[in-house]
Amino acid sequence: MLDHLLFNRSKFYPIDDNTDNITAGSQKFVKSYIGREATVGTYVSCYETESGGMEYWYQDGQVNVGDTVTNQVIDKNNEIWLSVDNKQFLDSHPRPFFKLSEFLSHGGKLS
């Protein structure tokens, strides 16, 4: 939010509200999704991060309406990965993550 205010005010780096990250000069700014709630849920493919990279773990994870984003990871390709607070995610070890882009492309929405 702060980066949107700073850059939009300067008019040098206009940022759309749906922008996840921006690089200005040599600095990268990434929107934080932690604490945001799902207002529309959807099925997602789940991955784990324990081996140092995002490796496929299992299919058909479910993000439900009201689930809160508790963790956020950004991979080397600048893809944003999230984990939520529902039972399926919290009770799994290692904790599964899903791609934000996949969640949104399947109709998911965050507040």
PDB file of C-alpha atoms in Angstrom:
ATOM      1  CA  MET A   1       0.000   0.000   0.000  1.00  0.00           C
ATOM      2  CA  LEU A   2       2.769   2.422   0.942  1.00  0.00           C
ATOM      3  CA  ASP A   3       4.619   1.798  -2.319  1.00  0.00           C
ATOM      4  CA  HIS A   4       1.406   2.580  -4.237  1.00  0.00           C
ATOM      5  CA  LEU A   5       1.083   5.876  -2.390  1.00  0.00           C
ATOM      6  CA  LEU A   6       4.694   6.893  -2.880  1.00  0.00           C
ATOM      7  CA  PHE A   7       4.979   5.959  -6.539  1.00  0.00           C
ATOM      8  CA  ASN A   8       1.496   7.089  -7.566  1.00  0.00           C
ATOM      9  CA  ARG A   9       2.029  10.448  -5.898  1.00  0.00           C
ATOM     10  CA  SER A  10       5.295  11.021  -7.748  1.00  0.00           C
ATOM     11  CA  LYS A  11       3.662  10.080 -11.080  1.00  0.00           C
ATOM     12  CA  PHE A  12       6.946   8.529 -12.182  1.00  0.00           C
ATOM     13  CA  TYR A  13       5.848   4.937 -11.570  1.00  0.00           C
ATOM     14  CA  PRO A  14       2.074   4.540 -11.961  1.00  0.00           C
ATOM     15  CA  ILE A  15       0.945   1.286 -10.334  1.00  0.00           C
ATOM     16  CA  ASP A  16      -2.324  -0.458 -11.080  1.00  0.00           C
ATOM     17  CA  ASP A  17      -4.261  -1.749  -8.080  1.00  0.00           C
ATOM     18  CA  ASN A  18      -3.882  -5.318  -9.357  1.00  0.00           C
ATOM     19  CA  THR A  19      -0.068  -5.115  -9.592  1.00  0.00           C
ATOM     20  CA  ASP A  20       1.720  -7.668  -7.395  1.00  0.00           C
ATOM     21  CA  ASN A  21       5.242  -6.271  -7.675  1.00  0.00           C
ATOM     22  CA  ILE A  22       7.233  -3.528  -9.320  1.00  0.00           C
ATOM     23  CA  THR A  23      10.917  -2.834  -9.854  1.00  0.00           C
ATOM     24  CA  ALA A  24      11.935   0.808  -9.688  1.00  0.00           C
ATOM     25  CA  GLY A  25      15.581   1.424 -10.394  1.00  0.00           C
ATOM     26  CA  SER A  26      17.303  -1.485  -8.657  1.00  0.00           C
ATOM     27  CA  GLN A  27      14.714  -1.893  -5.888  1.00  0.00           C
ATOM     28  CA  LYS A  28      11.875  -4.387  -5.973  1.00  0.00           C
ATOM     29  CA  PHE A  29       8.648  -3.756  -4.082  1.00  0.00           C
ATOM     30  CA  VAL A  30       6.210  -6.627  -3.503  1.00  0.00           C
ATOM     31  CA  LYS A  31       2.644  -6.347  -2.259  1.00  0.00           C
ATOM     32  CA  SER A  32       2.039  -8.223   0.992  1.00  0.00           C
ATOM     33  CA  TYR A  33      -0.925 -10.571   1.027  1.00  0.00           C
ATOM     34  CA  ILE A  34      -0.464 -11.689   4.652  1.00  0.00           C
ATOM     35  CA  GLY A  35      -3.627 -11.052   6.651  1.00  0.00           C
ATOM     36  CA  ARG A  36      -5.893 -10.801   3.609  1.00  0.00           C
ATOM     37  CA  GLU A  37      -8.975 -13.042   3.524  1.00  0.00           C
ATOM     38  CA  ALA A  38     -10.395 -15.100   0.683  1.00  0.00           C
ATOM     39  CA  THR A  39     -13.732 -13.634  -0.366  1.00  0.00           C
ATOM     40  CA  VAL A  40     -14.115 -16.268  -3.105  1.00  0.00           C
ATOM     41  CA  GLY A  41     -12.440 -19.657  -2.644  1.00  0.00           C
ATOM     42  CA  THR A  42     -11.283 -22.190  -5.214  1.00  0.00           C
ATOM     43  CA  TYR A  43      -9.306 -25.392  -5.696  1.00  0.00           C
ATOM     44  CA  VAL A  44      -5.553 -24.976  -6.141  1.00  0.00           C
ATOM     45  CA  SER A  45      -2.570 -27.253  -6.734  1.00  0.00           C
ATOM     46  CA  CYS A  46      -0.357 -27.366  -3.669  1.00  0.00           C
ATOM     47  CA  TYR A  47       3.418 -27.338  -3.447  1.00  0.00           C
ATOM     48  CA  GLU A  48       5.958 -27.541  -0.641  1.00  0.00           C
ATOM     49  CA  THR A  49       9.133 -25.558  -0.055  1.00  0.00           C
ATOM     50  CA  GLU A  50      11.213 -27.812   2.203  1.00  0.00           C
ATOM     51  CA  SER A  51      13.632 -28.974  -0.498  1.00  0.00           C
ATOM     52  CA  GLY A  52      14.695 -25.450  -1.457  1.00  0.00           C
ATOM     53  CA  GLY A  53      12.383 -25.053  -4.427  1.00  0.00           C
ATOM     54  CA  MET A  54       8.684 -25.286  -5.071  1.00  0.00           C
ATOM     55  CA  GLU A  55       8.037 -28.978  -5.664  1.00  0.00           C
ATOM     56  CA  TYR A  56       4.669 -30.414  -6.535  1.00  0.00           C
ATOM     57  CA  TRP A  57       3.123 -31.947  -3.460  1.00  0.00           C
ATOM     58  CA  TYR A  58      -0.518 -32.803  -4.035  1.00  0.00           C
ATOM     59  CA  GLN A  59      -3.449 -31.692  -6.115  1.00  0.00           C
ATOM     60  CA  ASP A  60      -6.819 -30.309  -5.078  1.00  0.00           C
ATOM     61  CA  GLY A  61      -6.023 -28.081  -2.166  1.00  0.00           C
ATOM     62  CA  GLN A  62      -9.025 -25.983  -1.221  1.00  0.00           C
ATOM     63  CA  VAL A  63      -8.955 -22.308  -0.312  1.00  0.00           C
ATOM     64  CA  ASN A  64     -12.254 -21.469   1.397  1.00  0.00           C
ATOM     65  CA  VAL A  65     -14.091 -18.177   1.830  1.00  0.00           C
ATOM     66  CA  GLY A  66     -12.805 -16.593   5.048  1.00  0.00           C
ATOM     67  CA  ASP A  67      -9.377 -18.296   4.996  1.00  0.00           C
ATOM     68  CA  THR A  68      -6.660 -15.829   5.959  1.00  0.00           C
ATOM     69  CA  VAL A  69      -3.262 -15.696   4.246  1.00  0.00           C
ATOM     70  CA  THR A  70      -0.660 -16.565   6.870  1.00  0.00           C
ATOM     71  CA  ASN A  71       2.527 -17.021   4.805  1.00  0.00           C
ATOM     72  CA  GLN A  72       3.934 -15.586   1.592  1.00  0.00           C
ATOM     73  CA  VAL A  73       6.952 -16.728  -0.415  1.00  0.00           C
ATOM     74  CA  ILE A  74       8.416 -15.304  -3.618  1.00  0.00           C
ATOM     75  CA  ASP A  75      10.388 -17.692  -5.812  1.00  0.00           C
ATOM     76  CA  LYS A  76      13.373 -16.976  -8.063  1.00  0.00           C
ATOM     77  CA  ASN A  77      10.978 -16.306 -10.967  1.00  0.00           C
ATOM     78  CA  ASN A  78       9.155 -13.622  -8.926  1.00  0.00           C
ATOM     79  CA  GLU A  79       6.056 -15.823  -8.623  1.00  0.00           C
ATOM     80  CA  ILE A  80       4.089 -15.154  -5.433  1.00  0.00           C
ATOM     81  CA  TRP A  81       3.081 -18.214  -3.364  1.00  0.00           C
ATOM     82  CA  LEU A  82       0.636 -18.140  -0.441  1.00  0.00           C
ATOM     83  CA  SER A  83      -0.512 -20.380   2.384  1.00  0.00           C
ATOM     84  CA  VAL A  84      -3.752 -19.961   4.320  1.00  0.00           C
ATOM     85  CA  ASP A  85      -5.049 -20.781   7.792  1.00  0.00           C
ATOM     86  CA  ASN A  86      -7.545 -23.562   7.028  1.00  0.00           C
ATOM     87  CA  LYS A  87      -7.236 -27.029   8.589  1.00  0.00           C
ATOM     88  CA  GLN A  88      -5.868 -28.650   5.435  1.00  0.00           C
ATOM     89  CA  PHE A  89      -2.985 -26.164   5.268  1.00  0.00           C
ATOM     90  CA  LEU A  90      -2.204 -25.751   8.981  1.00  0.00           C
ATOM     91  CA  ASP A  91      -2.240 -29.478   9.781  1.00  0.00           C
ATOM     92  CA  SER A  92       0.088 -30.415   6.918  1.00  0.00           C
ATOM     93  CA  HIS A  93       3.833 -30.733   7.375  1.00  0.00           C
ATOM     94  CA  PRO A  94       5.498 -29.270   5.472  1.00  0.00           C
ATOM     95  CA  ARG A  95       2.925 -26.537   4.968  1.00  0.00           C
ATOM     96  CA  PRO A  96       1.608 -26.412   1.392  1.00  0.00           C
ATOM     97  CA  PHE A  97       1.736 -23.283  -0.732  1.00  0.00           C
ATOM     98  CA  PHE A  98      -0.221 -22.353  -3.848  1.00  0.00           C
ATOM     99  CA  LYS A  99       0.475 -19.896  -6.649  1.00  0.00           C
ATOM    100  CA  LEU A 100      -1.372 -16.621  -6.288  1.00  0.00           C
ATOM    101  CA  SER A 101      -1.724 -16.463 -10.082  1.00  0.00           C
ATOM    102  CA  GLU A 102      -3.389 -19.900 -10.206  1.00  0.00           C
ATOM    103  CA  PHE A 103      -5.750 -19.002  -7.348  1.00  0.00           C
ATOM    104  CA  LEU A 104      -6.821 -15.821  -9.140  1.00  0.00           C
ATOM    105  CA  SER A 105      -7.114 -17.510 -12.551  1.00  0.00           C
ATOM    106  CA  HIS A 106      -9.536 -20.075 -11.069  1.00  0.00           C
ATOM    107  CA  GLY A 107     -11.803 -17.288  -9.811  1.00  0.00           C
ATOM    108  CA  GLY A 108     -10.393 -16.877  -6.292  1.00  0.00           C
ATOM    109  CA  LYS A 109     -10.451 -13.409  -4.741  1.00  0.00           C
ATOM    110  CA  LEU A 110      -8.792 -11.822  -1.689  1.00  0.00           C
ATOM    111  CA  SER A 111     -10.096  -8.861   0.326  1.00  0.00           C
TER     112      SER A 111
END
